[in-house]
PDB file of C-alpha atoms in Angstrom:
ATOM      1  CA  MET A   1      -0.420 -63.839   5.216  1.00 84.00           C
ATOM      2  CA  GLU A   2       3.034 -63.908   3.629  1.00 93.00           C
ATOM      3  CA  ILE A   3       3.306 -60.746   1.546  1.00 96.00           C
ATOM      4  CA  VAL A   4       6.512 -61.677  -0.309  1.00 96.00           C
ATOM      5  CA  SER A   5       5.804 -63.349  -3.646  1.00 93.00           C
ATOM      6  CA  VAL A   6       6.869 -66.947  -4.165  1.00 90.00           C
ATOM      7  CA  HIS A   7       7.442 -66.189  -7.860  1.00 86.00           C
ATOM      8  CA  GLY A   8      10.430 -63.893  -7.355  1.00 81.00           C
ATOM      9  CA  ASP A   9      13.488 -64.082  -5.111  1.00 87.00           C
ATOM     10  CA  PRO A  10      12.127 -64.026  -1.522  1.00 91.00           C
ATOM     11  CA  THR A  11      15.586 -63.513  -0.030  1.00 92.00           C
ATOM     12  CA  LYS A  12      16.142 -60.307  -1.972  1.00 91.00           C
ATOM     13  CA  ALA A  13      12.664 -58.998  -1.166  1.00 93.00           C
ATOM     14  CA  HIS A  14      13.051 -59.651   2.550  1.00 93.00           C
ATOM     15  CA  ARG A  15      16.488 -58.021   2.539  1.00 92.00           C
ATOM     16  CA  LEU A  16      15.131 -54.899   0.838  1.00 91.00           C
ATOM     17  CA  LEU A  17      12.212 -54.660   3.281  1.00 93.00           C
ATOM     18  CA  SER A  18      14.514 -55.090   6.268  1.00 92.00           C
ATOM     19  CA  ASN A  19      16.327 -51.904   5.241  1.00 90.00           C
ATOM     20  CA  SER A  20      13.242 -49.682   5.419  1.00 91.00           C
ATOM     21  CA  THR A  21      10.637 -49.719   8.179  1.00 93.00           C
ATOM     22  CA  HIS A  22       8.417 -47.339   6.186  1.00 94.00           C
ATOM     23  CA  LEU A  23       8.501 -49.564   3.070  1.00 95.00           C
ATOM     24  CA  THR A  24       7.848 -52.645   5.205  1.00 95.00           C
ATOM     25  CA  LYS A  25       4.848 -50.976   6.838  1.00 96.00           C
ATOM     26  CA  PHE A  26       3.574 -49.833   3.446  1.00 96.00           C
ATOM     27  CA  ALA A  27       3.928 -53.284   1.886  1.00 96.00           C
ATOM     28  CA  GLN A  28       2.298 -55.063   4.818  1.00 97.00           C
ATOM     29  CA  GLU A  29      -0.730 -52.791   5.033  1.00 96.00           C
ATOM     30  CA  PHE A  30      -1.249 -52.533   1.269  1.00 97.00           C
ATOM     31  CA  CYS A  31      -0.868 -56.267   0.621  1.00 97.00           C
ATOM     32  CA  HIS A  32      -3.173 -57.259   3.471  1.00 97.00           C
ATOM     33  CA  GLU A  33      -5.770 -54.689   2.408  1.00 97.00           C
ATOM     34  CA  PHE A  34      -5.812 -55.633  -1.278  1.00 97.00           C
ATOM     35  CA  ASP A  35      -4.548 -59.255  -1.268  1.00 96.00           C
ATOM     36  CA  THR A  36      -1.411 -58.490  -3.243  1.00 96.00           C
ATOM     37  CA  ARG A  37       2.250 -59.496  -2.973  1.00 96.00           C
ATOM     38  CA  VAL A  38       5.650 -57.816  -3.348  1.00 96.00           C
ATOM     39  CA  SER A  39       8.890 -58.924  -4.986  1.00 93.00           C
ATOM     40  CA  PHE A  40      12.343 -57.567  -5.726  1.00 91.00           C
ATOM     41  CA  GLU A  41      14.884 -58.678  -8.323  1.00 82.00           C
ATOM     42  CA  GLY A  42      17.451 -55.869  -8.141  1.00 79.00           C
ATOM     43  CA  ASP A  43      20.736 -55.484  -6.280  1.00 81.00           C
ATOM     44  CA  ASN A  44      20.334 -51.991  -4.804  1.00 82.00           C
ATOM     45  CA  PHE A  45      19.070 -52.786  -1.315  1.00 80.00           C
ATOM     46  CA  SER A  46      19.062 -49.137  -0.266  1.00 78.00           C
ATOM     47  CA  ASN A  47      16.287 -48.665  -2.821  1.00 80.00           C
ATOM     48  CA  ARG A  48      12.889 -47.858  -1.341  1.00 88.00           C
ATOM     49  CA  MET A  49      10.768 -49.257  -4.162  1.00 92.00           C
ATOM     50  CA  ILE A  50       9.421 -52.775  -4.482  1.00 95.00           C
ATOM     51  CA  SER A  51       7.410 -54.484  -7.228  1.00 94.00           C
ATOM     52  CA  LEU A  52       3.708 -55.090  -6.655  1.00 96.00           C
ATOM     53  CA  GLU A  53       2.135 -58.349  -7.845  1.00 95.00           C
ATOM     54  CA  MET A  54      -1.126 -60.228  -7.820  1.00 94.00           C
ATOM     55  CA  PRO A  55      -1.117 -63.523  -5.866  1.00 93.00           C
ATOM     56  CA  ASN A  56      -0.483 -65.405  -9.131  1.00 91.00           C
ATOM     57  CA  GLY A  57       2.760 -63.458  -9.648  1.00 91.00           C
ATOM     58  CA  MET A  58       1.583 -61.024 -12.309  1.00 92.00           C
ATOM     59  CA  ARG A  59       3.238 -57.632 -11.943  1.00 92.00           C
ATOM     60  CA  ILE A  60       0.835 -54.713 -11.706  1.00 94.00           C
ATOM     61  CA  GLY A  61       3.021 -51.856 -10.462  1.00 94.00           C
ATOM     62  CA  SER A  62       5.163 -50.854  -7.508  1.00 95.00           C
ATOM     63  CA  LEU A  63       5.139 -49.468  -3.992  1.00 96.00           C
ATOM     64  CA  SER A  64       7.684 -46.832  -3.012  1.00 95.00           C
ATOM     65  CA  VAL A  65       8.450 -44.401  -0.223  1.00 95.00           C
ATOM     66  CA  ASN A  66       9.775 -40.893  -0.790  1.00 92.00           C
ATOM     67  CA  SER A  67      10.593 -38.300   1.851  1.00 87.00           C
ATOM     68  CA  SER A  68       9.451 -34.721   2.433  1.00 85.00           C
ATOM     69  CA  SER A  69      10.853 -32.739   5.362  1.00 84.00           C
ATOM     70  CA  GLY A  70      11.698 -36.003   7.062  1.00 85.00           C
ATOM     71  CA  ASN A  71       8.187 -37.406   6.598  1.00 90.00           C
ATOM     72  CA  PRO A  72       7.450 -40.427   4.415  1.00 94.00           C
ATOM     73  CA  ILE A  73       5.444 -40.060   1.204  1.00 95.00           C
ATOM     74  CA  TYR A  74       3.767 -43.330   0.238  1.00 96.00           C
ATOM     75  CA  VAL A  75       3.365 -43.913  -3.497  1.00 96.00           C
ATOM     76  CA  ALA A  76       1.347 -46.733  -5.086  1.00 96.00           C
ATOM     77  CA  SER A  77       1.919 -46.996  -8.831  1.00 96.00           C
ATOM     78  CA  MET A  78      -0.458 -49.201 -10.834  1.00 95.00           C
ATOM     79  CA  PRO A  79      -0.393 -48.416 -14.571  1.00 90.00           C
ATOM     80  CA  SER A  80      -3.566 -49.475 -16.414  1.00 85.00           C
ATOM     81  CA  ILE A  81      -5.480 -49.448 -13.101  1.00 92.00           C
ATOM     82  CA  ILE A  82      -4.876 -45.928 -11.779  1.00 93.00           C
ATOM     83  CA  SER A  83      -5.514 -43.045 -14.150  1.00 90.00           C
ATOM     84  CA  LYS A  84      -5.447 -39.490 -12.757  1.00 90.00           C
ATOM     85  CA  ASP A  85      -6.178 -36.346 -14.728  1.00 87.00           C
ATOM     86  CA  ARG A  86      -2.711 -34.994 -13.961  1.00 87.00           C
ATOM     87  CA  SER A  87       0.497 -35.845 -12.181  1.00 88.00           C
ATOM     88  CA  SER A  88       1.169 -34.679  -8.631  1.00 85.00           C
ATOM     89  CA  LYS A  89       4.419 -33.583  -7.030  1.00 85.00           C
ATOM     90  CA  TRP A  90       5.268 -37.091  -5.932  1.00 87.00           C
ATOM     91  CA  SER A  91       3.619 -39.331  -8.490  1.00 89.00           C
ATOM     92  CA  GLY A  92       2.621 -39.611 -12.142  1.00 91.00           C
ATOM     93  CA  SER A  93      -0.849 -39.954 -13.594  1.00 93.00           C
ATOM     94  CA  ASP A  94      -0.742 -43.731 -13.017  1.00 94.00           C
ATOM     95  CA  ALA A  95      -0.086 -43.542  -9.263  1.00 96.00           C
ATOM     96  CA  ARG A  96      -1.541 -42.278  -5.988  1.00 95.00           C
ATOM     97  CA  ASP A  97       0.446 -40.776  -3.117  1.00 94.00           C
ATOM     98  CA  SER A  98      -0.107 -39.532   0.404  1.00 94.00           C
ATOM     99  CA  GLU A  99       1.792 -38.712   3.596  1.00 93.00           C
ATOM    100  CA  LYS A 100      -0.749 -40.803   5.474  1.00 94.00           C
ATOM    101  CA  LEU A 101      -1.052 -44.468   4.545  1.00 95.00           C
ATOM    102  CA  PRO A 102      -4.732 -44.771   5.604  1.00 96.00           C
ATOM    103  CA  ASN A 103      -5.547 -41.787   3.384  1.00 96.00           C
ATOM    104  CA  LEU A 104      -3.827 -43.434   0.417  1.00 96.00           C
ATOM    105  CA  ILE A 105      -5.750 -46.667   0.845  1.00 96.00           C
ATOM    106  CA  ARG A 106      -8.998 -44.722   1.292  1.00 96.00           C
ATOM    107  CA  THR A 107      -8.350 -42.740  -1.914  1.00 96.00           C
ATOM    108  CA  ILE A 108      -7.681 -45.902  -3.923  1.00 96.00           C
ATOM    109  CA  LYS A 109     -10.959 -47.385  -2.696  1.00 96.00           C
ATOM    110  CA  LYS A 110     -12.882 -44.172  -3.330  1.00 95.00           C
ATOM    111  CA  ASN A 111     -11.692 -44.105  -6.939  1.00 95.00           C
ATOM    112  CA  LYS A 112     -12.369 -47.838  -7.372  1.00 94.00           C
ATOM    113  CA  GLU A 113      -8.729 -48.514  -8.179  1.00 95.00           C
ATOM    114  CA  GLN A 114      -8.358 -51.651  -6.094  1.00 95.00           C
ATOM    115  CA  PRO A 115      -6.166 -54.231  -7.866  1.00 94.00           C
ATOM    116  CA  THR A 116      -8.870 -56.885  -8.353  1.00 92.00           C
ATOM    117  CA  ASP A 117      -8.816 -59.805 -10.802  1.00 90.00           C
ATOM    118  CA  ALA A 118     -11.431 -58.007 -12.913  1.00 88.00           C
ATOM    119  CA  LYS A 119      -9.267 -54.874 -13.112  1.00 89.00           C
ATOM    120  CA  VAL A 120      -6.250 -56.945 -14.103  1.00 89.00           C
ATOM    121  CA  MET A 121      -8.192 -58.612 -16.913  1.00 90.00           C
ATOM    122  CA  GLU A 122      -9.148 -55.182 -18.267  1.00 88.00           C
ATOM    123  CA  MET A 123      -5.434 -54.455 -18.706  1.00 89.00           C
ATOM    124  CA  PHE A 124      -5.392 -56.814 -21.690  1.00 92.00           C
ATOM    125  CA  ASN A 125      -8.313 -55.268 -23.592  1.00 91.00           C
ATOM    126  CA  SER A 126      -6.199 -52.985 -25.758  1.00 92.00           C
ATOM    127  CA  SER A 127      -3.671 -55.689 -26.687  1.00 94.00           C
ATOM    128  CA  ILE A 128      -6.470 -58.107 -27.591  1.00 94.00           C
ATOM    129  CA  TYR A 129      -8.183 -55.413 -29.647  1.00 92.00           C
ATOM    130  CA  HIS A 130      -5.012 -54.765 -31.668  1.00 93.00           C
ATOM    131  CA  ALA A 131      -4.483 -58.481 -32.262  1.00 93.00           C
ATOM    132  CA  LEU A 132      -8.043 -59.021 -33.509  1.00 91.00           C
ATOM    133  CA  ALA A 133      -8.046 -55.819 -35.563  1.00 88.00           C
ATOM    134  CA  ASP A 134      -5.006 -56.995 -37.513  1.00 86.00           C
ATOM    135  CA  ILE A 135      -6.900 -60.084 -38.664  1.00 88.00           C
ATOM    136  CA  THR A 136      -9.550 -58.063 -40.448  1.00 80.00           C
ATOM    137  CA  ASN A 137      -8.612 -56.469 -43.727  1.00 60.00           C
ATOM    138  CA  SER A 138     -11.323 -53.843 -43.443  1.00 50.00           C
ATOM    139  CA  ARG A 139     -10.011 -51.425 -46.060  1.00 59.00           C
ATOM    140  CA  GLU A 140     -12.261 -51.129 -49.087  1.00 68.00           C
ATOM    141  CA  PRO A 141     -10.526 -52.665 -52.140  1.00 76.00           C
ATOM    142  CA  ASN A 142      -9.664 -50.259 -54.951  1.00 83.00           C
ATOM    143  CA  PHE A 143      -8.047 -50.350 -58.338  1.00 83.00           C
ATOM    144  CA  GLY A 144      -6.486 -47.954 -60.814  1.00 89.00           C
ATOM    145  CA  ILE A 145      -5.964 -47.541 -64.532  1.00 91.00           C
ATOM    146  CA  ASN A 146      -3.738 -45.068 -66.344  1.00 93.00           C
ATOM    147  CA  GLY A 147      -4.882 -41.923 -68.137  1.00 91.00           C
ATOM    148  CA  THR A 148      -4.840 -43.407 -71.648  1.00 92.00           C
ATOM    149  CA  GLN A 149      -6.888 -46.401 -70.553  1.00 91.00           C
ATOM    150  CA  ALA A 150      -9.366 -44.157 -68.763  1.00 90.00           C
ATOM    151  CA  LEU A 151      -9.754 -41.878 -71.793  1.00 90.00           C
ATOM    152  CA  ASP A 152     -10.300 -44.779 -74.211  1.00 89.00           C
ATOM    153  CA  ALA A 153     -12.826 -46.349 -71.822  1.00 89.00           C
ATOM    154  CA  LEU A 154     -14.671 -43.021 -71.547  1.00 90.00           C
ATOM    155  CA  LYS A 155     -14.795 -42.678 -75.356  1.00 90.00           C
ATOM    156  CA  ALA A 156     -16.270 -46.171 -75.615  1.00 89.00           C
ATOM    157  CA  ILE A 157     -18.925 -45.419 -73.006  1.00 92.00           C
ATOM    158  CA  LEU A 158     -19.909 -42.230 -74.818  1.00 90.00           C
ATOM    159  CA  GLY A 159     -19.979 -43.985 -78.179  1.00 91.00           C
ATOM    160  CA  ILE A 160     -17.229 -41.788 -79.602  1.00 92.00           C
ATOM    161  CA  ASP A 161     -14.672 -44.542 -80.239  1.00 91.00           C
ATOM    162  CA  ASN A 162     -15.399 -48.224 -79.635  1.00 90.00           C
ATOM    163  CA  ILE A 163     -12.159 -49.489 -81.187  1.00 90.00           C
ATOM    164  CA  SER A 164      -9.314 -47.994 -79.140  1.00 91.00           C
ATOM    165  CA  VAL A 165     -10.547 -49.488 -75.873  1.00 90.00           C
ATOM    166  CA  GLN A 166     -10.141 -53.038 -77.213  1.00 93.00           C
ATOM    167  CA  GLN A 167      -6.347 -52.908 -76.825  1.00 94.00           C
ATOM    168  CA  HIS A 168      -6.811 -52.482 -73.078  1.00 92.00           C
ATOM    169  CA  VAL A 169      -9.147 -55.431 -72.518  1.00 91.00           C
ATOM    170  CA  PRO A 170      -6.405 -57.858 -71.316  1.00 91.00           C
ATOM    171  CA  ASP A 171      -5.182 -55.253 -68.813  1.00 90.00           C
ATOM    172  CA  PHE A 172      -8.725 -54.494 -67.676  1.00 89.00           C
ATOM    173  CA  GLN A 173      -9.328 -58.209 -67.102  1.00 92.00           C
ATOM    174  CA  LYS A 174      -6.256 -58.428 -64.847  1.00 91.00           C
ATOM    175  CA  VAL A 175      -7.363 -55.353 -62.901  1.00 88.00           C
ATOM    176  CA  TYR A 176     -10.835 -56.796 -62.441  1.00 89.00           C
ATOM    177  CA  ASP A 177      -9.555 -60.222 -61.356  1.00 87.00           C
ATOM    178  CA  ASN A 178      -7.248 -58.655 -58.778  1.00 88.00           C
ATOM    179  CA  TYR A 179     -10.070 -56.474 -57.497  1.00 86.00           C
ATOM    180  CA  MET A 180     -12.376 -59.455 -57.006  1.00 86.00           C
ATOM    181  CA  LYS A 181      -9.603 -61.333 -55.180  1.00 85.00           C
ATOM    182  CA  ALA A 182      -9.253 -58.354 -52.854  1.00 78.00           C
ATOM    183  CA  VAL A 183     -13.010 -58.344 -52.217  1.00 79.00           C
ATOM    184  CA  ALA A 184     -12.879 -62.054 -51.379  1.00 78.00           C
ATOM    185  CA  SER A 185      -9.907 -61.452 -49.075  1.00 71.00           C
ATOM    186  CA  VAL A 186     -11.862 -58.882 -47.076  1.00 72.00           C
ATOM    187  CA  LYS A 187     -14.742 -61.338 -46.675  1.00 75.00           C
ATOM    188  CA  ASP A 188     -12.395 -64.166 -45.683  1.00 77.00           C
ATOM    189  CA  SER A 189     -10.621 -62.010 -43.118  1.00 79.00           C
ATOM    190  CA  GLN A 190     -13.922 -61.108 -41.504  1.00 84.00           C
ATOM    191  CA  VAL A 191     -14.847 -64.794 -41.288  1.00 87.00           C
ATOM    192  CA  THR A 192     -11.492 -65.454 -39.602  1.00 89.00           C
ATOM    193  CA  ALA A 193     -11.975 -62.576 -37.159  1.00 88.00           C
ATOM    194  CA  ASP A 194     -15.452 -63.850 -36.273  1.00 90.00           C
ATOM    195  CA  ARG A 195     -13.977 -67.303 -35.619  1.00 92.00           C
ATOM    196  CA  PHE A 196     -11.419 -65.833 -33.216  1.00 93.00           C
ATOM    197  CA  LYS A 197     -14.131 -63.858 -31.443  1.00 91.00           C
ATOM    198  CA  LYS A 198     -16.070 -67.053 -30.728  1.00 92.00           C
ATOM    199  CA  GLY A 199     -13.322 -68.175 -28.404  1.00 94.00           C
ATOM    200  CA  CYS A 200      -9.577 -67.816 -27.886  1.00 95.00           C
ATOM    201  CA  THR A 201      -6.836 -68.772 -25.513  1.00 96.00           C
ATOM    202  CA  MET A 202      -4.869 -65.644 -24.630  1.00 96.00           C
ATOM    203  CA  ILE A 203      -1.253 -66.059 -23.570  1.00 97.00           C
ATOM    204  CA  TYR A 204       0.306 -62.951 -22.056  1.00 96.00           C
ATOM    205  CA  ILE A 205       4.099 -62.813 -22.220  1.00 96.00           C
ATOM    206  CA  GLU A 206       5.256 -60.838 -19.186  1.00 93.00           C
ATOM    207  CA  ASN A 207       8.555 -59.139 -19.950  1.00 90.00           C
ATOM    208  CA  ASP A 208      10.329 -55.829 -20.345  1.00 85.00           C
ATOM    209  CA  ARG A 209      10.081 -54.887 -24.005  1.00 85.00           C
ATOM    210  CA  TYR A 210      13.427 -53.116 -24.026  1.00 78.00           C
ATOM    211  CA  LYS A 211      15.385 -55.590 -21.919  1.00 81.00           C
ATOM    212  CA  ALA A 212      16.775 -58.854 -23.260  1.00 80.00           C
ATOM    213  CA  ASP A 213      15.979 -62.157 -21.526  1.00 81.00           C
ATOM    214  CA  SER A 214      13.434 -60.484 -19.272  1.00 84.00           C
ATOM    215  CA  VAL A 215      10.468 -62.871 -19.549  1.00 90.00           C
ATOM    216  CA  SER A 216       9.212 -63.517 -16.005  1.00 88.00           C
ATOM    217  CA  GLY A 217       6.168 -65.623 -16.801  1.00 92.00           C
ATOM    218  CA  TYR A 218       3.415 -66.662 -19.199  1.00 96.00           C
ATOM    219  CA  TYR A 219      -0.197 -66.069 -18.183  1.00 95.00           C
ATOM    220  CA  VAL A 220      -2.981 -68.039 -19.823  1.00 96.00           C
ATOM    221  CA  ALA A 221      -6.751 -67.486 -19.887  1.00 95.00           C
ATOM    222  CA  ASP A 222      -9.664 -68.220 -22.227  1.00 95.00           C
ATOM    223  CA  PHE A 223     -12.066 -65.542 -23.458  1.00 93.00           C
ATOM    224  CA  VAL A 224     -14.867 -64.847 -25.901  1.00 93.00           C
ATOM    225  CA  THR A 225     -15.960 -61.588 -27.478  1.00 89.00           C
ATOM    226  CA  ALA A 226     -19.409 -60.781 -26.122  1.00 83.00           C
ATOM    227  CA  MET A 227     -21.796 -57.917 -25.510  1.00 68.00           C
ATOM    228  CA  SER A 228     -21.249 -56.347 -22.102  1.00 68.00           C
ATOM    229  CA  ALA A 229     -24.405 -56.206 -19.984  1.00 64.00           C
ATOM    230  CA  SER A 230     -23.133 -53.103 -18.174  1.00 63.00           C
ATOM    231  CA  THR A 231     -21.970 -51.032 -21.168  1.00 65.00           C
ATOM    232  CA  GLY A 232     -23.999 -52.485 -24.027  1.00 66.00           C
ATOM    233  CA  LYS A 233     -20.803 -52.695 -26.076  1.00 71.00           C
ATOM    234  CA  LEU A 234     -18.731 -55.571 -27.370  1.00 74.00           C
ATOM    235  CA  GLY A 235     -16.034 -56.591 -24.944  1.00 84.00           C
ATOM    236  CA  TYR A 236     -13.932 -59.544 -23.873  1.00 90.00           C
ATOM    237  CA  GLU A 237     -15.466 -61.985 -21.427  1.00 90.00           C
ATOM    238  CA  PHE A 238     -12.853 -64.117 -19.706  1.00 91.00           C
ATOM    239  CA  GLN A 239     -14.009 -67.641 -19.001  1.00 91.00           C
ATOM    240  CA  SER A 240     -11.110 -68.745 -16.841  1.00 89.00           C
ATOM    241  CA  PRO A 241      -8.762 -67.075 -14.345  1.00 90.00           C
ATOM    242  CA  LEU A 242      -5.223 -66.232 -15.349  1.00 91.00           C
ATOM    243  CA  LYS A 243      -2.924 -69.189 -14.807  1.00 92.00           C
ATOM    244  CA  ARG A 244       0.804 -68.554 -14.536  1.00 93.00           C
ATOM    245  CA  TYR A 245       3.550 -70.690 -16.034  1.00 94.00           C
ATOM    246  CA  ALA A 246       7.254 -70.020 -15.637  1.00 92.00           C
ATOM    247  CA  SER A 247       7.627 -71.789 -19.002  1.00 95.00           C
ATOM    248  CA  LEU A 248       5.251 -73.273 -21.565  1.00 95.00           C
ATOM    249  CA  LYS A 249       7.603 -76.136 -22.429  1.00 91.00           C
ATOM    250  CA  GLU A 250       5.907 -78.641 -20.108  1.00 88.00           C
ATOM    251  CA  THR A 251       2.327 -77.551 -20.825  1.00 93.00           C
ATOM    252  CA  GLU A 252      -0.340 -78.598 -23.318  1.00 95.00           C
ATOM    253  CA  TYR A 253       0.686 -75.599 -25.415  1.00 95.00           C
ATOM    254  CA  ALA A 254       4.275 -76.802 -25.895  1.00 96.00           C
ATOM    255  CA  PRO A 255       3.793 -78.356 -29.382  1.00 96.00           C
ATOM    256  CA  THR A 256       2.035 -75.237 -30.678  1.00 96.00           C
ATOM    257  CA  VAL A 257       4.680 -72.937 -29.172  1.00 96.00           C
ATOM    258  CA  ALA A 258       7.516 -74.993 -30.694  1.00 96.00           C
ATOM    259  CA  MET A 259       5.863 -74.990 -34.124  1.00 97.00           C
ATOM    260  CA  ILE A 260       5.338 -71.216 -34.065  1.00 97.00           C
ATOM    261  CA  ARG A 261       8.909 -70.565 -32.949  1.00 97.00           C
ATOM    262  CA  SER A 262      10.300 -72.816 -35.698  1.00 97.00           C
ATOM    263  CA  TYR A 263       8.183 -70.951 -38.256  1.00 96.00           C
ATOM    264  CA  LEU A 264       9.364 -67.527 -37.048  1.00 96.00           C
ATOM    265  CA  GLU A 265      13.031 -68.506 -36.827  1.00 96.00           C
ATOM    266  CA  GLY A 266      12.955 -68.760 -40.618  1.00 95.00           C
ATOM    267  CA  ARG A 267      11.638 -65.190 -40.808  1.00 94.00           C
ATOM    268  CA  PRO A 268      14.196 -62.944 -39.056  1.00 93.00           C
ATOM    269  CA  LYS A 269      12.134 -59.768 -39.470  1.00 93.00           C
ATOM    270  CA  LEU A 270       9.345 -61.332 -37.413  1.00 94.00           C
ATOM    271  CA  PHE A 271      11.468 -63.261 -34.897  1.00 95.00           C
ATOM    272  CA  ASP A 272      12.433 -62.383 -31.313  1.00 94.00           C
ATOM    273  CA  LYS A 273      14.566 -64.953 -29.506  1.00 93.00           C
ATOM    274  CA  ASP A 274      13.695 -63.632 -26.043  1.00 93.00           C
ATOM    275  CA  ASN A 275      10.377 -65.438 -25.609  1.00 95.00           C
ATOM    276  CA  GLU A 276       9.391 -69.044 -26.219  1.00 96.00           C
ATOM    277  CA  PHE A 277       6.991 -68.211 -29.060  1.00 96.00           C
ATOM    278  CA  GLY A 278       9.598 -66.121 -30.868  1.00 96.00           C
ATOM    279  CA  VAL A 279       7.025 -63.359 -31.501  1.00 96.00           C
ATOM    280  CA  ARG A 280       7.959 -59.692 -31.685  1.00 94.00           C
ATOM    281  CA  TYR A 281       6.161 -56.625 -30.389  1.00 94.00           C
ATOM    282  CA  MET A 282       4.015 -56.299 -33.513  1.00 92.00           C
ATOM    283  CA  ASP A 283       0.292 -56.402 -34.211  1.00 93.00           C
ATOM    284  CA  GLN A 284       0.078 -59.232 -36.725  1.00 92.00           C
ATOM    285  CA  TYR A 285      -2.013 -62.145 -37.882  1.00 93.00           C
ATOM    286  CA  LEU A 286       0.181 -65.055 -38.918  1.00 93.00           C
ATOM    287  CA  GLU A 287      -2.097 -66.779 -41.393  1.00 89.00           C
ATOM    288  CA  ASP A 288       0.142 -69.822 -41.869  1.00 91.00           C
ATOM    289  CA  MET A 289       0.095 -70.460 -38.103  1.00 95.00           C
ATOM    290  CA  ASP A 290      -3.459 -69.174 -37.539  1.00 94.00           C
ATOM    291  CA  ILE A 291      -2.493 -67.042 -34.523  1.00 95.00           C
ATOM    292  CA  ALA A 292      -2.874 -63.347 -33.772  1.00 95.00           C
ATOM    293  CA  VAL A 293      -0.358 -61.211 -31.884  1.00 96.00           C
ATOM    294  CA  GLY A 294      -1.095 -57.838 -30.336  1.00 95.00           C
ATOM    295  CA  HIS A 295       0.520 -55.396 -27.942  1.00 94.00           C
ATOM    296  CA  SER A 296      -0.279 -52.225 -26.057  1.00 91.00           C
ATOM    297  CA  SER A 297       1.336 -50.511 -23.054  1.00 82.00           C
ATOM    298  CA  ASN A 298       4.141 -53.068 -22.907  1.00 85.00           C
ATOM    299  CA  LYS A 299       1.680 -55.975 -22.808  1.00 92.00           C
ATOM    300  CA  LEU A 300       2.335 -58.593 -25.497  1.00 95.00           C
ATOM    301  CA  VAL A 301      -0.340 -61.237 -26.087  1.00 96.00           C
ATOM    302  CA  VAL A 302      -0.700 -64.226 -28.393  1.00 97.00           C
ATOM    303  CA  LEU A 303      -4.201 -65.413 -29.316  1.00 97.00           C
ATOM    304  CA  LEU A 304      -4.844 -69.052 -30.189  1.00 96.00           C
ATOM    305  CA  PRO A 305      -8.338 -69.656 -31.636  1.00 96.00           C
ATOM    306  CA  LYS A 306     -10.520 -72.324 -30.049  1.00 94.00           C
ATOM    307  CA  HIS A 307     -12.213 -73.119 -33.364  1.00 92.00           C
ATOM    308  CA  ALA A 308     -10.443 -74.456 -36.435  1.00 86.00           C
ATOM    309  CA  PRO A 309     -11.005 -72.832 -39.879  1.00 84.00           C
TER     310      PRO A 309
END
């Protein structure tokens, strides 16, 4: 099995591996054990860290080799998959490390931290949640009147003065109308959220949030919101595997992507030129476009509903 990813620069990855027998050994054993790949896009070939990917090219972490008293320390970092109670001397809470490679692989298996497709899909749960949550205007509508209006209304209710309140009737009517519109908006937003939950296409934009022009791929999968048989809670059930595209311009999504980007280009506060959609790292429902955007842990997703309003 070729462990170097076809989605990166194979020449750079092979050059980096050739400079470190320990990193090469680590990459070979880890990738064969867990069906993963490695890639490298940097220019520091004395570096002993290499990116870890799924076979479809999606980045899930890194493999690195440190040194202690001349002995190698193998470190597998997989944020969103590994979660330790505390950091160790050689790795953070999102990584495992060991002086012995077999021990490291055994520990990952023992803690059920293998980088499987199912684990990768779970990495999107928080971003999807934020995108869907922004659709629903769940706050209870409220309204307010000033002190004079409240006092005159109270006098009328108590039968003390039925005349003074009449001057406020036009204002009260406006307050009431706005309140009822807000009530309707809450109901409409819930209908919209329910429509999204019936089925969506999720497009994950893989990039570095704080680095310009860093998009490395677009990953697409369909899902529905459904009750989990194992947990008894609502969750996201993916109905197709993640499919990678270097660009969406030659896909069935191209017209939708172009329309969304054109819309956002006219709204600078919402626009980010660094991805084909033009979406920013914000949780937002764009009602005019009928799409939801969400992000969490540097994972930016766009949700396209399967069902029209």
